[in-house]
Amino acid sequence: MTRIIISQRSAPPRQGEVKISLVFEGDLSRPPYTSLVLARAKKHAFTGKADQLFMMGNHAGYQLWLFIGMGKRADFSYTKLKQRLADGLRLVRQQRFSRAVVAPDLVIGRDCFALGKNIALAAELVNYRFNKYQNQKGRVDETLVETLEIYFTGLGRQEKKQFADGVTLGEKIAAGVNLTRDLVNEPASHLRPEDLVDQARVIAKTSDGKINMTVLDKSACRKLGMGAFLAVAQGSVRPPRFIILEYNQGQRAPAQKKTICLVGKSIVFDSGGLSLKPSEAMTDMKIDMAGGATVLGLFQVLAQTGDSRHEVIGILPVCENMPSGQAVRPGDVVRAMNGTTIEVLNTDAEGRLTLADGLAYAHKYFRPDAVIDIATLTGACMVALGEEITGLLGNDESLLRQIEAAGQRSGEELWRLPLYQRYAKMLKKSIADLKNVSGSRWGGTITAALFLQEFTAQRAWVHLDIAGPAYNKGKAHGTVAQGGTGWGVEMLFDFINHY
Ligand code: BES
Ligand code: MG
Ligand code: ZN
């Protein structure tokens, strides 16, 4: 953890620390920059643009000055501050400095809570590493930023408290995001359905009674008629688990209180089943439980903060999609919990089968005001939107807008795709009520969402396809880690608190 402190000292340079300046475009000419600094910055073409970082060491190399380009002052947002500070802190780590002080230029606006929250998020999201399987010598040689000092003068007691509260919340949200990342990064060899149950149990236990957990095993699911979920699970030797988490603060007046169900796709490994994936497509399929991991990360934040006045239900149908002599076959017909029969024409379209029973369960037992499912559902979504943008579809304009607004506030990119009803007929030429694939290569994200729609009982529902953003195969950038990203934890927490 990075210790974040407010300081009132007029930051004279200290040995062994990095002094960070956040510079808006064109502002470098203002005081307190010396002519030496200005000359150097000019030489390196640093002008404060939002993608620029400029580092300058003193003669001994003991001290470093880091300039973070913030872009135009008019475009400032706390989310942008979070992203830019994250890039800066990553560089500080790589340069192996363990202390940094953010210079006065930071004093922008006076929302001390937002400032504290976003600084803490930047620090803790950059601190994340997944190196438990590396021997010491193989680990990247870098330090932790142990202390981050924020130079901030003229603060009253109230403002200091707001800042500190913001830091505390930011740290808790970041811990939730980092938990999601850990679960996504964990290889399937070390993550059985039962391991997600253990994780959920820890979250419930440490929630001070705010979260209640129920786990259904295979025979309980059988009794409830979850034929779609169990069909996916049946090829694996590792038994399925259906996890239900119920968060209830139980304090506010019932009139204000709404019920939000979050259903997370939780396939611990997706081989494709008998419709086996080619090798390259299979390599990253340990991530196919990212939706469920996001729900768990969110519940950890709820457990630690108790911040929502609503009832929040997390539903994780957890299993593994494997080929075997017991596996579901292409052409088999299964019956979901709501009575809908499904012809399974492609066993690699397994997520929608597990979610069908997850959604049906949500409606049968909770009569939710809003249902959100989050899933690494289709490669087609990556074709449409690339690797960094989540696809958003749904049947309720107001709910869709609220999710879009939450994404904008948290800085997690999402984009709406149409739930075009004419395509629904592509799922209906079947010997059963529905088939699980459309039979066309085109519009795969939309037809997958239209399949899910059949299990939403016409109530407000949105679907988030995180096939791309759940995992970052490239380098870390901003607060986005390499590997599991924890996409959606911040956004969903923000959504719930504004709903
Ligand atoms: N888990 C995959 C989707 C996926 C692909 C997630 C790449 C992350 C990265 C999903 O179960 C799947 O296999 N979808 C198929 C659907 C098809 C058979 C209709 C796909 O996208 O090819
Ligand atoms: Mg699949
Ligand atoms: Zn899958």
XYZ file of C-alpha atoms and ligand atoms in Angstrom:
523
model
C 0.000 0.000 0.000
C 1.021 3.538 -0.641
C 0.668 5.916 2.272
C -1.046 9.076 1.058
C -0.545 12.127 3.236
C -1.363 15.787 3.004
C 1.513 18.096 3.594
C 1.575 21.830 4.138
C 5.295 22.219 3.884
C 6.566 24.264 0.989
C 8.074 21.393 -0.856
C 11.813 21.920 -0.842
C 13.396 19.116 -2.773
C 14.463 16.169 -0.667
C 16.908 13.481 -1.480
C 15.469 10.325 -2.892
C 12.097 11.657 -3.826
C 10.343 12.495 -7.020
C 8.637 15.795 -7.248
C 5.579 15.532 -9.446
C 4.083 18.474 -11.273
C 0.765 18.225 -13.068
C 0.999 20.588 -15.974
C -1.863 21.814 -18.100
C -1.223 22.553 -21.720
C 0.407 25.931 -22.068
C 0.769 26.502 -18.321
C 4.455 25.707 -18.109
C 5.408 29.300 -18.647
C 3.797 30.327 -15.336
C 5.678 30.361 -12.039
C 7.055 28.389 -10.171
C 9.113 26.954 -13.027
C 12.681 28.142 -13.326
C 14.184 29.084 -16.638
C 16.328 25.970 -16.483
C 13.241 23.802 -16.218
C 11.551 25.672 -19.015
C 14.536 25.302 -21.292
C 14.756 21.576 -20.676
C 11.053 21.035 -21.164
C 11.194 22.957 -24.395
C 14.096 20.866 -25.610
C 12.035 17.729 -25.058
C 8.968 19.271 -26.668
C 6.997 18.922 -23.432
C 4.019 21.249 -23.521
C 1.587 19.569 -21.114
C -0.396 17.531 -23.639
C -2.390 14.709 -22.067
C -0.107 11.925 -23.282
C 3.174 13.512 -22.223
C 5.436 12.583 -19.335
C 8.727 14.358 -18.858
C 11.362 13.441 -16.339
C 14.301 15.495 -15.241
C 16.998 14.529 -12.774
C 19.272 16.868 -10.827
C 23.054 16.678 -10.976
C 23.423 13.856 -8.445
C 20.587 11.884 -9.916
C 19.150 11.749 -6.428
C 16.187 13.848 -7.179
C 13.818 13.683 -9.973
C 11.276 16.053 -11.304
C 8.397 14.475 -13.123
C 6.061 16.523 -15.242
C 2.745 14.957 -16.089
C 0.910 16.454 -19.033
C -2.731 17.021 -18.141
C -4.075 18.328 -21.438
C -6.297 21.385 -21.567
C -7.343 22.912 -18.272
C -10.932 23.167 -19.517
C -11.012 19.387 -20.052
C -10.045 18.572 -16.489
C -11.852 15.790 -14.678
C -10.922 13.744 -11.643
C -11.003 10.629 -13.816
C -8.403 12.186 -16.060
C -6.306 13.074 -13.038
C -6.534 9.434 -11.945
C -5.389 8.146 -15.324
C -2.543 10.625 -15.714
C -1.294 10.264 -12.154
C -1.334 6.481 -12.642
C 0.971 6.799 -15.644
C 3.243 9.075 -13.646
C 3.390 6.768 -10.635
C 4.198 3.810 -12.872
C 7.235 5.697 -14.106
C 8.211 6.569 -10.525
C 8.148 2.856 -9.674
C 10.189 1.934 -12.691
C 12.791 4.529 -11.723
C 12.833 2.884 -8.293
C 11.878 5.853 -6.215
C 9.813 5.067 -3.158
C 8.735 8.613 -2.281
C 6.916 11.178 -4.323
C 5.505 14.555 -3.586
C 2.852 16.129 -5.742
C 3.547 19.817 -6.091
C 1.016 22.637 -5.586
C -0.189 22.800 -9.162
C -2.545 20.016 -8.257
C -4.851 22.307 -6.371
C -7.633 22.235 -8.887
C -11.179 22.872 -7.795
C -11.905 22.018 -4.181
C -13.632 18.675 -4.298
C -11.332 17.198 -1.700
C -13.253 13.927 -1.527
C -12.980 13.284 -5.278
C -9.339 14.299 -5.154
C -8.518 11.850 -2.357
C -10.511 9.037 -3.932
C -8.891 9.353 -7.347
C -5.364 9.730 -6.021
C -5.806 6.569 -3.945
C -7.269 4.717 -6.931
C -4.330 5.749 -9.105
C -1.810 4.623 -6.497
C -3.352 1.266 -5.613
C -4.303 0.294 -9.153
C -0.740 0.944 -10.281
C 0.669 -0.978 -7.319
C -1.053 -4.153 -8.483
C 1.141 -7.043 -9.637
C 0.359 -10.700 -10.252
C 3.648 -12.410 -9.496
C 2.768 -15.199 -7.101
C 4.033 -17.853 -9.489
C 7.389 -16.192 -10.180
C 10.548 -16.949 -8.304
C 12.093 -13.896 -6.695
C 14.770 -13.547 -9.339
C 12.242 -13.545 -12.118
C 10.288 -10.641 -10.700
C 10.411 -7.233 -12.263
C 12.923 -5.058 -10.503
C 10.975 -2.065 -9.295
C 10.002 -0.424 -6.049
C 6.761 0.386 -4.378
C 5.909 4.022 -3.939
C 5.685 3.906 -0.166
C 4.750 7.504 0.462
C 2.859 9.905 -1.707
C 2.758 13.362 -0.253
C 0.178 15.807 -1.509
C 1.177 19.391 -1.045
C -2.071 21.163 -0.365
C -2.142 24.420 1.585
C -4.895 26.323 3.301
C -7.121 23.354 4.026
C -9.669 23.490 6.796
C -10.369 20.564 9.085
C -13.482 19.681 7.142
C -11.620 19.561 3.843
C -8.849 17.451 5.307
C -11.417 15.002 6.529
C -13.101 14.894 3.119
C -9.766 14.196 1.531
C -8.979 11.401 4.003
C -12.452 9.863 3.519
C -11.924 9.987 -0.237
C -8.577 8.204 0.134
C -10.174 5.503 2.270
C -12.955 4.868 -0.239
C -10.515 4.889 -3.169
C -8.378 2.292 -1.407
C -11.381 0.044 -0.820
C -12.583 0.290 -4.409
C -9.062 -0.407 -5.660
C -8.847 -3.475 -3.411
C -12.048 -4.750 -5.041
C -10.694 -4.123 -8.534
C -7.448 -5.862 -7.572
C -9.344 -8.862 -6.223
C -11.135 -9.171 -9.571
C -7.767 -8.955 -11.333
C -6.335 -11.714 -9.136
C -9.250 -14.016 -9.883
C -9.048 -13.375 -13.628
C -5.278 -13.914 -13.670
C -5.457 -17.114 -11.644
C -4.962 -20.071 -13.990
C -7.768 -22.616 -14.234
C -5.413 -25.204 -12.700
C -5.710 -23.242 -9.471
C -9.273 -22.006 -9.764
C -12.023 -24.601 -9.533
C -15.683 -23.637 -9.157
C -15.209 -24.464 -5.474
C -12.447 -21.848 -5.210
C -14.832 -19.097 -6.283
C -17.188 -20.326 -3.570
C -14.355 -19.981 -1.033
C -13.704 -16.449 -2.233
C -17.380 -15.528 -1.997
C -17.487 -16.985 1.512
C -14.577 -14.818 2.653
C -16.352 -11.729 1.304
C -19.612 -12.636 3.060
C -17.818 -13.433 6.316
C -15.956 -10.145 6.417
C -19.063 -8.088 5.620
C -20.266 -7.685 9.171
C -23.488 -9.504 8.432
C -24.376 -7.323 5.462
C -23.861 -10.090 2.913
C -25.548 -13.440 2.956
C -24.298 -16.314 0.827
C -26.125 -19.325 -0.577
C -24.426 -22.024 -2.650
C -26.294 -24.581 -4.733
C -24.612 -27.796 -5.789
C -25.434 -29.863 -8.824
C -28.369 -31.703 -7.341
C -29.918 -28.496 -5.983
C -29.590 -26.955 -9.444
C -31.115 -30.076 -10.958
C -34.118 -29.791 -8.635
C -34.636 -26.172 -9.676
C -34.613 -27.205 -13.328
C -31.395 -25.460 -14.407
C -30.935 -27.685 -17.420
C -29.064 -25.079 -19.487
C -26.439 -24.352 -16.824
C -25.948 -28.036 -16.002
C -25.567 -28.965 -19.675
C -22.472 -26.738 -19.872
C -21.107 -28.141 -16.608
C -21.582 -31.810 -17.445
C -18.416 -32.262 -19.520
C -16.086 -31.330 -16.678
C -14.928 -33.507 -13.778
C -15.035 -30.410 -11.584
C -18.541 -30.035 -10.179
C -20.516 -26.821 -10.783
C -21.581 -24.365 -8.119
C -24.317 -21.754 -8.260
C -23.482 -18.862 -5.920
C -25.965 -16.276 -4.659
C -24.775 -13.273 -2.647
C -27.341 -10.976 -1.057
C -26.265 -7.574 0.146
C -28.731 -5.810 2.371
C -27.956 -2.868 4.610
C -31.476 -3.066 5.944
C -31.583 0.536 7.126
C -33.391 2.803 4.700
C -37.105 3.090 4.177
C -38.379 0.349 1.880
C -39.881 2.908 -0.529
C -36.438 4.087 -1.627
C -34.967 0.675 -1.674
C -34.581 -1.115 -4.984
C -33.358 -4.549 -5.855
C -30.507 -4.823 -8.323
C -29.409 -8.241 -9.572
C -25.938 -8.703 -11.027
C -25.369 -11.903 -12.967
C -21.731 -12.673 -13.814
C -20.587 -15.218 -16.395
C -18.343 -17.594 -14.460
C -16.801 -20.210 -16.751
C -13.527 -21.120 -15.026
C -12.238 -22.415 -18.343
C -13.837 -22.335 -21.793
C -12.367 -24.993 -24.080
C -15.409 -24.680 -26.318
C -16.591 -28.132 -25.252
C -17.133 -30.616 -28.112
C -17.277 -27.593 -30.461
C -13.627 -27.305 -29.444
C -11.801 -24.020 -29.891
C -8.609 -23.919 -31.977
C -5.467 -23.680 -29.797
C -4.797 -19.953 -30.120
C -8.397 -19.112 -29.265
C -8.185 -21.287 -26.150
C -4.979 -19.931 -24.591
C -6.600 -17.107 -22.624
C -9.824 -18.857 -21.727
C -9.064 -18.921 -18.007
C -10.475 -15.381 -18.138
C -13.975 -16.598 -18.963
C -15.091 -16.105 -15.363
C -14.258 -12.382 -15.471
C -17.927 -11.378 -15.219
C -18.336 -13.354 -12.005
C -15.002 -12.035 -10.723
C -16.256 -8.487 -11.315
C -19.360 -9.221 -9.264
C -17.164 -10.619 -6.466
C -14.857 -7.583 -6.569
C -17.894 -5.325 -6.326
C -19.284 -7.300 -3.402
C -16.000 -6.963 -1.599
C -16.288 -3.180 -1.985
C -19.876 -3.311 -0.697
C -18.790 -5.493 2.207
C -16.064 -3.045 3.168
C -17.994 0.188 2.682
C -21.658 -0.610 3.297
C -22.304 2.216 0.885
C -25.467 1.207 -0.930
C -28.991 1.860 0.226
C -30.253 -0.760 -2.226
C -30.537 -4.475 -2.053
C -27.866 -5.907 -4.354
C -27.910 -9.538 -5.428
C -24.918 -11.243 -7.025
C -25.504 -14.416 -9.012
C -22.666 -16.604 -10.296
C -23.391 -19.805 -12.200
C -19.899 -21.295 -11.943
C -18.690 -24.230 -14.032
C -16.147 -25.358 -16.582
C -16.777 -25.957 -20.306
C -14.913 -29.128 -21.288
C -15.212 -31.869 -23.903
C -15.587 -35.437 -22.651
C -17.714 -38.556 -23.024
C -20.235 -36.874 -20.746
C -20.219 -33.500 -22.436
C -23.272 -31.911 -23.986
C -23.366 -32.661 -27.726
C -24.150 -30.302 -30.592
C -27.797 -30.943 -31.350
C -28.812 -31.795 -27.786
C -31.897 -30.129 -26.380
C -31.922 -28.758 -22.833
C -34.567 -27.075 -20.704
C -33.798 -23.879 -18.793
C -35.260 -23.036 -15.405
C -37.987 -20.823 -16.871
C -39.232 -23.714 -19.035
C -37.699 -22.502 -22.320
C -36.188 -25.343 -24.343
C -32.898 -24.756 -26.138
C -31.235 -26.622 -28.959
C -27.490 -26.498 -28.293
C -26.031 -26.275 -31.780
C -22.640 -24.972 -30.717
C -21.242 -25.947 -27.325
C -18.856 -22.979 -27.471
C -21.817 -20.606 -27.089
C -21.936 -21.763 -23.468
C -21.978 -18.451 -21.615
C -25.520 -17.628 -22.710
C -26.681 -21.052 -21.505
C -25.326 -20.504 -18.000
C -26.610 -16.925 -17.960
C -30.064 -18.107 -19.093
C -30.470 -19.955 -15.808
C -28.754 -17.156 -13.871
C -31.235 -14.610 -15.252
C -34.210 -16.919 -14.773
C -33.171 -17.474 -11.152
C -32.875 -13.714 -10.575
C -36.411 -13.138 -11.808
C -37.971 -16.071 -10.049
C -36.584 -15.295 -6.589
C -35.956 -11.547 -6.426
C -38.439 -9.613 -8.624
C -35.592 -7.175 -9.406
C -36.002 -3.526 -10.407
C -32.873 -3.843 -12.529
C -30.855 -6.778 -13.802
C -27.333 -6.375 -15.120
C -25.394 -9.226 -16.569
C -21.684 -8.963 -17.224
C -19.929 -11.502 -19.387
C -16.956 -12.287 -21.618
C -19.592 -13.394 -24.073
C -18.568 -12.944 -27.696
C -15.457 -12.597 -29.811
C -17.759 -10.639 -32.129
C -17.845 -7.809 -29.596
C -14.075 -7.464 -29.970
C -14.493 -7.350 -33.740
C -17.039 -4.567 -33.336
C -15.447 -2.433 -30.604
C -11.850 -3.582 -30.233
C -10.158 -4.750 -27.062
C -10.771 -1.787 -24.774
C -14.466 -1.036 -25.115
C -17.339 -2.928 -23.555
C -20.510 -3.575 -25.537
C -23.712 -2.436 -23.850
C -27.166 -3.672 -24.832
C -30.492 -3.749 -23.045
C -34.234 -3.268 -23.053
C -34.638 -0.220 -20.809
C -33.597 3.249 -21.940
C -33.324 4.723 -18.474
C -31.169 1.896 -17.172
C -28.970 2.024 -20.274
C -28.421 5.748 -19.753
C -27.557 5.299 -16.112
C -24.941 2.697 -16.996
C -23.518 4.978 -19.679
C -23.322 7.832 -17.168
C -21.578 5.628 -14.605
C -19.042 4.558 -17.229
C -18.359 8.156 -18.067
C -17.778 9.029 -14.423
C -15.482 6.080 -13.746
C -13.649 6.369 -17.056
C -14.364 2.795 -18.117
C -15.227 2.806 -21.791
C -18.465 1.307 -22.990
C -20.553 1.733 -26.093
C -24.109 0.905 -26.927
C -25.055 -1.614 -29.605
C -28.643 -2.013 -30.792
C -30.837 -4.780 -29.482
C -32.306 -5.115 -32.960
C -35.415 -7.229 -32.597
C -35.639 -8.401 -36.218
C -32.520 -10.538 -35.628
C -34.305 -12.508 -32.920
C -35.892 -14.704 -35.572
C -32.413 -16.063 -36.383
C -32.517 -17.894 -33.047
C -35.930 -19.394 -33.599
C -35.645 -21.825 -36.524
C -35.195 -24.780 -34.224
C -36.757 -28.046 -33.098
C -36.862 -26.398 -29.649
C -38.052 -22.922 -28.549
C -34.654 -21.447 -29.254
C -31.257 -22.399 -30.569
C -28.130 -21.136 -28.867
C -26.490 -19.753 -32.012
C -27.975 -17.794 -34.893
C -26.418 -19.740 -37.727
C -24.911 -16.564 -39.182
C -21.443 -15.124 -38.604
C -22.800 -11.610 -38.497
C -24.018 -9.543 -35.564
C -22.885 -12.118 -33.029
C -22.964 -9.752 -30.047
C -26.510 -8.669 -30.836
C -27.851 -12.192 -31.349
C -26.179 -13.309 -28.095
C -27.923 -10.456 -26.257
C -31.234 -11.313 -27.968
C -30.830 -14.856 -26.660
C -30.367 -13.524 -23.116
C -33.384 -11.264 -23.542
C -35.569 -14.381 -23.612
C -34.727 -14.930 -19.939
C -35.308 -11.437 -18.596
C -39.078 -11.674 -18.087
C -39.548 -8.265 -19.788
C -38.079 -6.436 -16.805
C -35.397 -3.734 -16.952
C -32.175 -5.407 -17.992
C -28.808 -4.520 -19.476
C -26.045 -6.738 -20.758
C -22.343 -5.858 -20.675
C -20.094 -7.797 -23.069
C -16.581 -7.488 -21.610
C -14.829 -10.031 -23.880
C -12.253 -7.368 -24.796
C -11.754 -5.105 -21.755
C -11.663 -7.880 -19.121
C -8.115 -8.700 -20.110
C -5.223 -6.590 -21.352
C -2.745 -8.592 -23.410
C -0.621 -5.510 -23.968
C 1.218 -3.239 -21.569
C -0.302 -1.486 -18.582
C -1.580 2.040 -19.267
C -3.206 4.550 -16.939
C -4.936 2.572 -14.210
C -5.386 -0.403 -16.560
C -3.175 -3.316 -15.545
C -1.607 -5.918 -17.749
C -3.607 -9.170 -17.666
C -6.875 -9.086 -15.743
C -8.097 -5.492 -15.602
C -10.996 -5.586 -13.155
C -13.092 -3.712 -15.712
C -16.494 -2.745 -14.323
C -15.974 -2.838 -10.559
C -15.615 0.933 -10.294
C -18.400 1.594 -12.780
C -20.888 -0.754 -11.115
C -20.137 0.596 -7.650
C -20.682 4.104 -8.964
C -23.896 3.047 -10.728
C -25.348 1.463 -7.597
C -24.629 4.563 -5.563
C -26.377 6.806 -8.088
C -29.320 4.506 -8.828
N -15.797 -17.024 -23.991
C -16.082 -16.914 -25.368
C -16.007 -15.470 -25.878
C -14.658 -14.803 -25.814
C -13.829 -14.787 -26.934
C -14.251 -14.137 -24.690
C -12.605 -14.151 -26.865
C -13.028 -13.495 -24.621
C -12.205 -13.499 -25.711
C -17.480 -17.437 -25.656
O -17.915 -18.478 -24.852
C -17.477 -17.982 -27.030
O -16.826 -18.969 -27.261
N -18.211 -17.337 -27.942
C -18.296 -17.752 -29.296
C -19.742 -17.669 -29.712
C -20.036 -18.359 -31.026
C -19.843 -19.851 -30.899
C -21.446 -18.030 -31.440
C -17.433 -16.823 -30.126
O -17.356 -15.629 -29.835
O -16.802 -17.310 -31.058
Mg -17.365 -20.369 -25.582
Zn -17.106 -18.537 -22.983
